[in-house]
Coordinates of C-alpha atoms and ligand atoms in Angstrom, one line a residue:
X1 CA -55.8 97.2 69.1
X2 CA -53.5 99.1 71.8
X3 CA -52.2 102.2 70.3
X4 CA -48.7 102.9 68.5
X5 CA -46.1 104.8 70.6
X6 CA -43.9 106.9 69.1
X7 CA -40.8 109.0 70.8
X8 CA -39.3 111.9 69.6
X9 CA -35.7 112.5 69.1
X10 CA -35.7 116.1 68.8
X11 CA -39.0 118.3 69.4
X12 CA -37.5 121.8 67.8
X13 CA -38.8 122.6 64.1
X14 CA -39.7 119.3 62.4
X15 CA -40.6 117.3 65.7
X16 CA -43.2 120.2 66.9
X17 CA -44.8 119.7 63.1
X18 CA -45.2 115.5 63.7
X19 CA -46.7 115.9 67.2
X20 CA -49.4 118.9 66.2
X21 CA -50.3 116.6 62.7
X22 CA -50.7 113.4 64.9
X23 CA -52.5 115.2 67.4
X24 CA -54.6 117.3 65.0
X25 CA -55.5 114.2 62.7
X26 CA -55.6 111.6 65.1
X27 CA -58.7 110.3 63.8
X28 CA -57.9 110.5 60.0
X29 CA -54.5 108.9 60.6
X30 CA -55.7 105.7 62.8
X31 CA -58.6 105.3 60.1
X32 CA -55.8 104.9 57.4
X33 CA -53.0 103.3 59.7
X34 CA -55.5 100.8 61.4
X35 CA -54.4 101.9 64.8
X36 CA -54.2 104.6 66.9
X37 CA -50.8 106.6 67.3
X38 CA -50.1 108.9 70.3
X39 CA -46.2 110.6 70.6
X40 CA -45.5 109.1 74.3
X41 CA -42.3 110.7 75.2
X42 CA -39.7 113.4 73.5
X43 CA -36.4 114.2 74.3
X44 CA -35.7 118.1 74.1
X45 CA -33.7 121.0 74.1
X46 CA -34.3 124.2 74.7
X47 CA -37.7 124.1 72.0
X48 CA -41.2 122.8 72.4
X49 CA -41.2 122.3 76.0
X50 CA -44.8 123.7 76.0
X51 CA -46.4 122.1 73.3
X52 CA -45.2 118.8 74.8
X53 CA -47.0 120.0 78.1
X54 CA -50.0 120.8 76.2
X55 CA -50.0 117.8 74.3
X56 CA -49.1 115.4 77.6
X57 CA -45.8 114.1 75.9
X58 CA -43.7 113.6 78.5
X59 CA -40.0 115.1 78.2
X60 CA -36.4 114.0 78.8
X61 CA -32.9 115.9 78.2
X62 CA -31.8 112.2 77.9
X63 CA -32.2 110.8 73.9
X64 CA -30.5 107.4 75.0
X65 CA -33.6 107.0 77.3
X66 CA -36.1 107.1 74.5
X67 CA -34.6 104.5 72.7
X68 CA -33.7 102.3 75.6
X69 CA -37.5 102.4 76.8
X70 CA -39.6 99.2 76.1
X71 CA -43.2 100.9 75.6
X72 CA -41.8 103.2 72.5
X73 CA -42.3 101.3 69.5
X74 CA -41.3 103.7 66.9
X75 CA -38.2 106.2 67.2
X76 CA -38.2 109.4 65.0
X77 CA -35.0 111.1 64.6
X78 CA -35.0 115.0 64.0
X79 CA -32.2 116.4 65.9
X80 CA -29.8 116.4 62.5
X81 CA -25.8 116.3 62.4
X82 CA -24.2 112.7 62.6
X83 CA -23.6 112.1 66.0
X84 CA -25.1 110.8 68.4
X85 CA -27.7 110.5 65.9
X86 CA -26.0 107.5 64.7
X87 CA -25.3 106.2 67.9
X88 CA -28.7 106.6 68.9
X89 CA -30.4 105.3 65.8
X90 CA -28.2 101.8 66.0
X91 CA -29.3 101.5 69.8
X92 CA -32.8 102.0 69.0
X93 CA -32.7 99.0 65.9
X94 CA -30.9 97.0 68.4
X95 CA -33.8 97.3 70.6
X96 CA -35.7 96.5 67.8
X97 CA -37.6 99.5 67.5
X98 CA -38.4 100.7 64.2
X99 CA -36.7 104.1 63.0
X100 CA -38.2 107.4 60.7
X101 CA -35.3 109.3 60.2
X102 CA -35.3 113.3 58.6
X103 CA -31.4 112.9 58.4
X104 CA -30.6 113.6 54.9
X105 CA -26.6 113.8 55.4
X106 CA -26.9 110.7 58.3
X107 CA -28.4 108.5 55.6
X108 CA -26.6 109.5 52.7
X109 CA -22.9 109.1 54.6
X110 CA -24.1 105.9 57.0
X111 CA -26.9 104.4 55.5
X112 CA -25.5 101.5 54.0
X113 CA -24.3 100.4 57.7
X114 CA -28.1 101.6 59.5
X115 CA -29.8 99.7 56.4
X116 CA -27.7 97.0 56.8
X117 CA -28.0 97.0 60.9
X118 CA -31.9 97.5 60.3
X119 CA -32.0 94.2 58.0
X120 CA -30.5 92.2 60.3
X121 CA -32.9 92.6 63.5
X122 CA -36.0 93.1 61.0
X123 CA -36.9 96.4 61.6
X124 CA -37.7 99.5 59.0
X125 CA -35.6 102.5 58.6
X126 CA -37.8 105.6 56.7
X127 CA -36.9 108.1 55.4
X128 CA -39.3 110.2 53.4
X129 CA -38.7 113.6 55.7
X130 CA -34.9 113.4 54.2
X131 CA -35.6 114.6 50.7
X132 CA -37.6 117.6 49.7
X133 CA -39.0 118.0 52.7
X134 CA -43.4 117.6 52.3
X135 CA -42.9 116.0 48.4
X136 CA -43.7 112.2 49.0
X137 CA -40.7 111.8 46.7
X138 CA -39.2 108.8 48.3
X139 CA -42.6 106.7 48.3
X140 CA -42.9 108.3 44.6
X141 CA -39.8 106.9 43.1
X142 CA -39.4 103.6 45.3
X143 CA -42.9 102.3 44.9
X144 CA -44.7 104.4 42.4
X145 CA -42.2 103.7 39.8
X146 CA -41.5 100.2 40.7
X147 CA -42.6 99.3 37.2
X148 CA -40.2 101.3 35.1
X149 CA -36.3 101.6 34.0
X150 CA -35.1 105.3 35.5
X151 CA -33.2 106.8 33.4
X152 CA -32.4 110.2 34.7
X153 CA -33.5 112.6 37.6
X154 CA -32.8 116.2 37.9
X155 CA -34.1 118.2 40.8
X156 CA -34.2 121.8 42.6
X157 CA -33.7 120.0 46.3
X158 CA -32.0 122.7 48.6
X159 CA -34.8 125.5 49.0
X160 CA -32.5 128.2 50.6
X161 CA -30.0 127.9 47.0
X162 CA -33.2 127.9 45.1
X163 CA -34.5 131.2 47.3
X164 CA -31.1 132.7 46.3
X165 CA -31.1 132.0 42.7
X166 CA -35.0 133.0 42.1
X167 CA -34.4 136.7 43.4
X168 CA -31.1 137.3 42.0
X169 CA -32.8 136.3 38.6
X170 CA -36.6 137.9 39.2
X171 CA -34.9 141.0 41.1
X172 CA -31.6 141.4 40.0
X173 CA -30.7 141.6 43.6
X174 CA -26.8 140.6 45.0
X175 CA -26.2 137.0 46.0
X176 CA -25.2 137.5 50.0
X177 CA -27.9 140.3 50.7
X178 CA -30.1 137.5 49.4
X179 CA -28.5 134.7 52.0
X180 CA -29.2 137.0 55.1
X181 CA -33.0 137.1 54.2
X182 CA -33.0 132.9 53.2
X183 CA -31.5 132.0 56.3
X184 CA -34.2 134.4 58.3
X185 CA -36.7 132.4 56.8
X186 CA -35.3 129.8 58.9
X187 CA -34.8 127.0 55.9
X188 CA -31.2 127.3 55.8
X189 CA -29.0 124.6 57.8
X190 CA -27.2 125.1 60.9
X191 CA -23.8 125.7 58.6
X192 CA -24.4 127.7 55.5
X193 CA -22.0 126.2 53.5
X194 CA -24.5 123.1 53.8
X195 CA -26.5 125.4 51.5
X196 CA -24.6 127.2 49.6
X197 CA -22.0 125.0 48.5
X198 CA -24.1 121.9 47.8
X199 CA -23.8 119.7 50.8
X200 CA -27.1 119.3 51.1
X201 CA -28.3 119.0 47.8
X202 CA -25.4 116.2 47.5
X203 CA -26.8 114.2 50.3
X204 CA -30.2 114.3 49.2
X205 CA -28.7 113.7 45.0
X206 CA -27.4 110.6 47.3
X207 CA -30.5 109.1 48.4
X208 CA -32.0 110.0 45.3
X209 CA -30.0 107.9 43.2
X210 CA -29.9 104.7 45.1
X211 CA -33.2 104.5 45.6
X212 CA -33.7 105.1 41.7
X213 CA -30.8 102.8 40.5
X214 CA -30.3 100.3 43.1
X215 CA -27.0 101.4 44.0
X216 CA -25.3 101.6 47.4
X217 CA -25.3 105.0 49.5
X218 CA -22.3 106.7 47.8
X219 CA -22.1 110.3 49.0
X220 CA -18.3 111.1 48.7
X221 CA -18.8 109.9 45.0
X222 CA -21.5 112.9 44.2
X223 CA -19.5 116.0 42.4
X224 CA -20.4 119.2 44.6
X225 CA -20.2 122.9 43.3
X226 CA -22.1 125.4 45.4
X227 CA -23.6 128.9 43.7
X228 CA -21.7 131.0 46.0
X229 CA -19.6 132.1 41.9
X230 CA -23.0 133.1 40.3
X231 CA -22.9 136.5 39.3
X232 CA -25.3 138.7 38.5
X233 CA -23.9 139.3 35.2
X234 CA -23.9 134.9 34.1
X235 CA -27.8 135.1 35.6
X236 CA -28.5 138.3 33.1
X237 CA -26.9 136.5 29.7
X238 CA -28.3 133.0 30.5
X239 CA -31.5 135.0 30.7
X240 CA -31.2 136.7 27.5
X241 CA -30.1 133.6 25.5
X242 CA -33.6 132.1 27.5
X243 CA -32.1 130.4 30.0
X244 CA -32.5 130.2 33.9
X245 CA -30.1 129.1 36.2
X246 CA -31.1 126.8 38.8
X247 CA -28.5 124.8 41.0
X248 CA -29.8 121.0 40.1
X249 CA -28.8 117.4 41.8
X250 CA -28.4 115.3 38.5
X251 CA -28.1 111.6 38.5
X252 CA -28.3 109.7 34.9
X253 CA -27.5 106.2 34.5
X254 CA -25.6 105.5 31.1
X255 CA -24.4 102.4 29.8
X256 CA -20.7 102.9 31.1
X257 CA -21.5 104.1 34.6
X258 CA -23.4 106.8 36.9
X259 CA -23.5 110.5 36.8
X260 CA -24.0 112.1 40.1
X261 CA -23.7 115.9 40.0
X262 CA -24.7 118.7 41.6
X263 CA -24.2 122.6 40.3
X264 CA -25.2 125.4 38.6
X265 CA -27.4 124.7 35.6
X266 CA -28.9 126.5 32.7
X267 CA -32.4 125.4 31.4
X268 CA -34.6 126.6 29.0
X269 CA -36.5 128.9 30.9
X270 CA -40.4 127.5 29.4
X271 CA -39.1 124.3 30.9
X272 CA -42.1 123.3 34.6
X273 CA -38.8 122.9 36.4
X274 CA -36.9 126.4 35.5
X275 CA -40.2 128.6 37.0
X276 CA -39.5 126.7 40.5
X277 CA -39.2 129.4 42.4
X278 CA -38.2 130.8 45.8
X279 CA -38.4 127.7 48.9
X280 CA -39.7 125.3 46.8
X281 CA -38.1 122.1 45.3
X282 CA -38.8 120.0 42.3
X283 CA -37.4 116.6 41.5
X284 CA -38.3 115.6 37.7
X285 CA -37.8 111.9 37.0
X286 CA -37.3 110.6 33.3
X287 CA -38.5 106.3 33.2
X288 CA -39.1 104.7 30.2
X289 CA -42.5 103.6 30.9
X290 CA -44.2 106.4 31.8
X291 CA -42.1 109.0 30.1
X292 CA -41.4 112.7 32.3
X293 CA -42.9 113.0 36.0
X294 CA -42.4 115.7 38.2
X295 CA -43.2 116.0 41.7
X296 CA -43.1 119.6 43.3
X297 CA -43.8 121.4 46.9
X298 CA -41.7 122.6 50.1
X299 CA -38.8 121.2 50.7
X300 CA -38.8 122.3 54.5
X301 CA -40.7 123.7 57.0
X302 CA -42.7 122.5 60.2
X303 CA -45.5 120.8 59.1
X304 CA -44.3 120.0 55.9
X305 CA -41.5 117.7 56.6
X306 CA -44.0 116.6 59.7
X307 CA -46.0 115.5 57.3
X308 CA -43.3 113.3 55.2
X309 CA -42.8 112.0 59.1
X310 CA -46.1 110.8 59.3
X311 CA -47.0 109.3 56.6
X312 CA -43.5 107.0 57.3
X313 CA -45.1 106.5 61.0
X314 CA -48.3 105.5 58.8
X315 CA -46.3 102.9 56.6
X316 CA -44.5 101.4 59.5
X317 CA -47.5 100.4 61.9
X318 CA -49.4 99.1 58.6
X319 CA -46.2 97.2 57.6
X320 CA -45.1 96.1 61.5
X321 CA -47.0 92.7 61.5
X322 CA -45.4 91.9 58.3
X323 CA -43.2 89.5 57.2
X324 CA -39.6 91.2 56.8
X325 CA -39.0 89.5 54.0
X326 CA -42.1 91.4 52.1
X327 CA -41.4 94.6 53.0
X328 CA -40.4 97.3 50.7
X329 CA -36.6 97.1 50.6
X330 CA -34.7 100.5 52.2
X331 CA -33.2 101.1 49.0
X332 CA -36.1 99.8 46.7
X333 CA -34.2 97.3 45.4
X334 CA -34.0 93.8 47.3
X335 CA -30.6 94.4 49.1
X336 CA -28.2 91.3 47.3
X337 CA -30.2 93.1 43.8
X338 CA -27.8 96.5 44.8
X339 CA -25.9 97.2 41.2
X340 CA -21.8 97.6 41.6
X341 CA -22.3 100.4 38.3
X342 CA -19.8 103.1 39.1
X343 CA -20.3 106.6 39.7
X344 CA -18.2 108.5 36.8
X345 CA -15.5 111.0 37.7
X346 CA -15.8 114.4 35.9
X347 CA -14.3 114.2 33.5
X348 CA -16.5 111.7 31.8
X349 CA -19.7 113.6 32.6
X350 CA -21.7 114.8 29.1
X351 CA -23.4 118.2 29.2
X352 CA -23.8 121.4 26.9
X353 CA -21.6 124.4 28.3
X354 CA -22.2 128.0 29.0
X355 CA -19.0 129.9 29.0
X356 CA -17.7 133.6 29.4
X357 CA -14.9 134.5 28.9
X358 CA -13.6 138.6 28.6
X359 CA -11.7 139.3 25.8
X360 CA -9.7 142.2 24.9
X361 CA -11.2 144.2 22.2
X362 CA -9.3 143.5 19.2
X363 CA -9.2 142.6 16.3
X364 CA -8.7 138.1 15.1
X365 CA -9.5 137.3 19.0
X366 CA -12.9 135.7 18.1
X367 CA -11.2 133.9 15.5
X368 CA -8.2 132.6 17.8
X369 CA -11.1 131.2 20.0
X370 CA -12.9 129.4 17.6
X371 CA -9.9 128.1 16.3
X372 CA -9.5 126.6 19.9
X373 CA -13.2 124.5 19.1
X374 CA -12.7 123.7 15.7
X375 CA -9.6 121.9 16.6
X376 CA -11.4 119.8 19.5
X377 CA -14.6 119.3 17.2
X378 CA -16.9 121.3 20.0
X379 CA -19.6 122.3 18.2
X380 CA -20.7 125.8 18.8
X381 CA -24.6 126.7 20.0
X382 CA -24.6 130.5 20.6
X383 CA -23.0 133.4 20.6
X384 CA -23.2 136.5 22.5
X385 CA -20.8 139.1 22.0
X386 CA -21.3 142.2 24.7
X387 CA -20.4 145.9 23.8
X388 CA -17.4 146.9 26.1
X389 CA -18.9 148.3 29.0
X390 CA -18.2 151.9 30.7
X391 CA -15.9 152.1 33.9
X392 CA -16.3 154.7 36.3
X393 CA -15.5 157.4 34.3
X394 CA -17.8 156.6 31.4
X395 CA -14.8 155.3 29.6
X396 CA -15.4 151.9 27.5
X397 CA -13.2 149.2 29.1
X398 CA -10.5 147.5 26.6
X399 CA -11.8 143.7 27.5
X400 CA -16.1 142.5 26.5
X401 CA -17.5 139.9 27.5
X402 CA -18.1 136.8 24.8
X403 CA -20.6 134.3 26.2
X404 CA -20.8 130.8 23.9
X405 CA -23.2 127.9 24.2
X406 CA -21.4 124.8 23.1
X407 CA -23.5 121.4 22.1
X408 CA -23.3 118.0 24.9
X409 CA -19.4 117.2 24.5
X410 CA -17.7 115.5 27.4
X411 CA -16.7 117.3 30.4
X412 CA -12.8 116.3 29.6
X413 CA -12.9 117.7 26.5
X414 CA -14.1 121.3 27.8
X415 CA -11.8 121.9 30.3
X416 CA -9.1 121.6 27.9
X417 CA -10.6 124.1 25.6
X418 CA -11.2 126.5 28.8
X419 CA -6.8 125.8 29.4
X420 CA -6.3 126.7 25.7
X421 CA -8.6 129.9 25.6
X422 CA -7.0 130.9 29.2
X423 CA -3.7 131.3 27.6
X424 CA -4.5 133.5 25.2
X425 CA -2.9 136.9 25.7
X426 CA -6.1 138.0 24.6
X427 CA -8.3 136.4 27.0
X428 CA -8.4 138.1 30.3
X429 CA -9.5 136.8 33.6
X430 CA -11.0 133.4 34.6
X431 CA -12.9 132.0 32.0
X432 CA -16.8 130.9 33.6
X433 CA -18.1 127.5 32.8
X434 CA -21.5 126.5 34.2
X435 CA -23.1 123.1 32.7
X436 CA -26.3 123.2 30.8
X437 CA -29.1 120.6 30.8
X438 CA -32.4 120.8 28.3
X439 CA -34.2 118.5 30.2
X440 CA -36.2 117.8 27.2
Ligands
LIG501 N1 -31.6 123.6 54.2 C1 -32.5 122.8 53.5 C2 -33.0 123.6 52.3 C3 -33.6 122.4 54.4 O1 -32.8 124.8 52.3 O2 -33.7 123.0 51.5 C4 -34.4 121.2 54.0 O3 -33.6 120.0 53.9

């Protein structure tokens, strides 16, 4: 059978991974996929100019000519950002060419219009390379799982955040010393922020939860808060009270609705999941059939994301000759199956708290804040009173910091106990709340 040929949107980082892999493993890959599958063309920047010479891909500055071109029969996109991505992406399914796509923030903000646009002309829209980079996390939770109800899924899904949180805890070392080195390391996205404040974690919490709940693409539904507040000081006292912060997507289907979250977390620090570490990403899935499953390894990087890339270039040229209709659906749910469940505002979110708060070093102050809980029934976990610590001139300071653990309340019901401790003359400075999850 002639072989499958593939063009390259994009031949910098990820696209330089998916032509070595193919290249190197050509055998091993057309034994599995049936076929053999050569990269034909690329279109290219300023990158990987020479491995396409060595490899005899020809190149193009021109993406529109990949996916206008009749002998490519599979389009990868790697070139990230929305547009032309999109653009470029629609044109190709028009053309009826089949689509792998490592656009994380392109599917979770326009995937509901590619998926739909894919349906209609027949053709498959992957995805694997979007989430976690090498973990086969898509393929894990879409077919894998097919048997069972999801109930929950919590994961570590933006490396650079994760590099950031592992040395501030491991080496006590300052949050934006620690960015310079993580984005050296070439993981971090073109804009930081991406990164740091969530973005990406909250595009790939996204994909995540559709694909686990059979719900529609709803990014601007996903709560977002970054680590760029994590201090030193919350990573030390989480620590002592044996907990590790890790910044977690969360998606949990209740009976009332959807949580999608993504933040700061504490978590018992013997849990597999808080001893994730540095680049790496996690996603643990709770079903009720099997019970706890957690799926671990880079969540970036050349040949690992390649490798997501081409095992969707595998799936497609076994699935081609197939009936459309017998597919596996985008979103692992057949498409008129999609559940209208809605995705809960924040203040309807459960969780257990973590929360500082400096307080003046007096006398009834303790007893003025737990009056504040007892009145709104929070239950109280912990307690961790600090001594007052020295100022510059070996002085004790007049404020210490008390850090509580409160059991799951509702989120509502929190941030009017932080409005009422805030207005206590006796409380000084903003009071810290970070969410905490057992995972048990
Ligand atoms: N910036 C992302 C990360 C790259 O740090 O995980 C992979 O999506």
């Amino acid at each position: 059978m002639k072989p499958v040929n593939v063009g390259l949107l994009g031949l910098g980082t990820v696209g330089q991974g998916v032509a070595q892999i193919l290249d190197r493993n050509a055998v091993e890959i057309a034994r599995r996929a049936g076929r053999g599958i050569r990269v034909t063309r690329a279109s290219v920047r300023n990158q990987g100019k020479n491995l396409a010479a060595s490899l005899d891909i020809s190149t193009t500055s021109d993406p529109a000519e990949l996916v206008n071109d009749p002998s490519i029969d599979i389009i990868c996109e790697m070139m990230g950002g929305e547009q032309p991505a999109l653009e470029l992406i629609l044109k190709a399914i028009e053309n009826g060419k089949h689509v792998i796509t490592a656009n994380k923030a392109l599917i979770a903000i326009h995937g509901n219009v590619i998926f739909e646009a894919a349906r209609k002309r027949g053709v498959i829209v992957a995805f694997e390379p979007a989430v976690a980079g090498g973990i086969p996390i898509i393929k894990a939770i879409r077919e894998g799982l097919a048997a069972n109800r999801i109930e929950w899924l919590a994961g570590i899904i933006n490396g650079t955040g994760n590099f950031i949180l592992s040395e501030m805890a491991s080496k006590g070392r300052k949050f934006s010393d620690v960015l310079t080195e993580a984005q050296a390391l070439g993981y971090a996205e073109a804009d930081p922020e991406f990164d740091v404040e969530g973005i990406d974690a909250a595009h790939k919490l996204t994909i995540l939860a559709s694909i686990a709940f059979g719900i529609p693409l709803q990014f601007d539904a996903v709560f977002t808060e970054g680590i760029s507040k994590i201090s030193r000081k919350d990573v030390a006292y989480a620590n002592e009270l044996g907990y590790v912060i890790k910044h977690l997507g969360v998606a949990k289907s209740r009976d009332d609705g959807i949580e999608l979250r993504v933040h700061p977390t504490l978590i018992p620090s013997q849990r597999l999941i808080a001893n994730v570490n540095g680049v790496m990403n996690a996603v643990l899935v709770q079903s009720d059939a099997v019970g706890p499953t957690m799926y671990y390894g880079p969540g970036a990087g050349s040949e690992p994301t390649g490798s997501a890339v081409v095992a969707d270039i595998v799936d497609v040229v076994r699935a081609m000759s197939a009936d459309p209709n017998q597919r596996v659906p985008h979103l692992a749910f057949q498409f008129k199956e999609l559940s209208d469940k809605p995705v809960l505002p924040s203040h309807e979110f459960e969780s257990a708290y973590y929360l500082r708060l400096e307080a003046l070093d007096q006398p009834g102050v303790m007893a003025d804040v737990m009056a504040i809980f007892g009145e709104l029934e929070i239950s109280i976990e912990a307690i961790l009173q600090k001594e007052a610590l020295l100022d510059a001139n070996g002085v004790a300071e007049q404020s210490v910091p008390v850090i509580l653990l409160t059991r799951r309340v509702k989120e509502g019901l929190i941030q009017t106990a932080i409005e009422r401790i805030s207005a206590l003359k006796s409380v000084i400075d903003e009071v810290v709340m970070l969410r905490v999850e057992n995972l048990g």
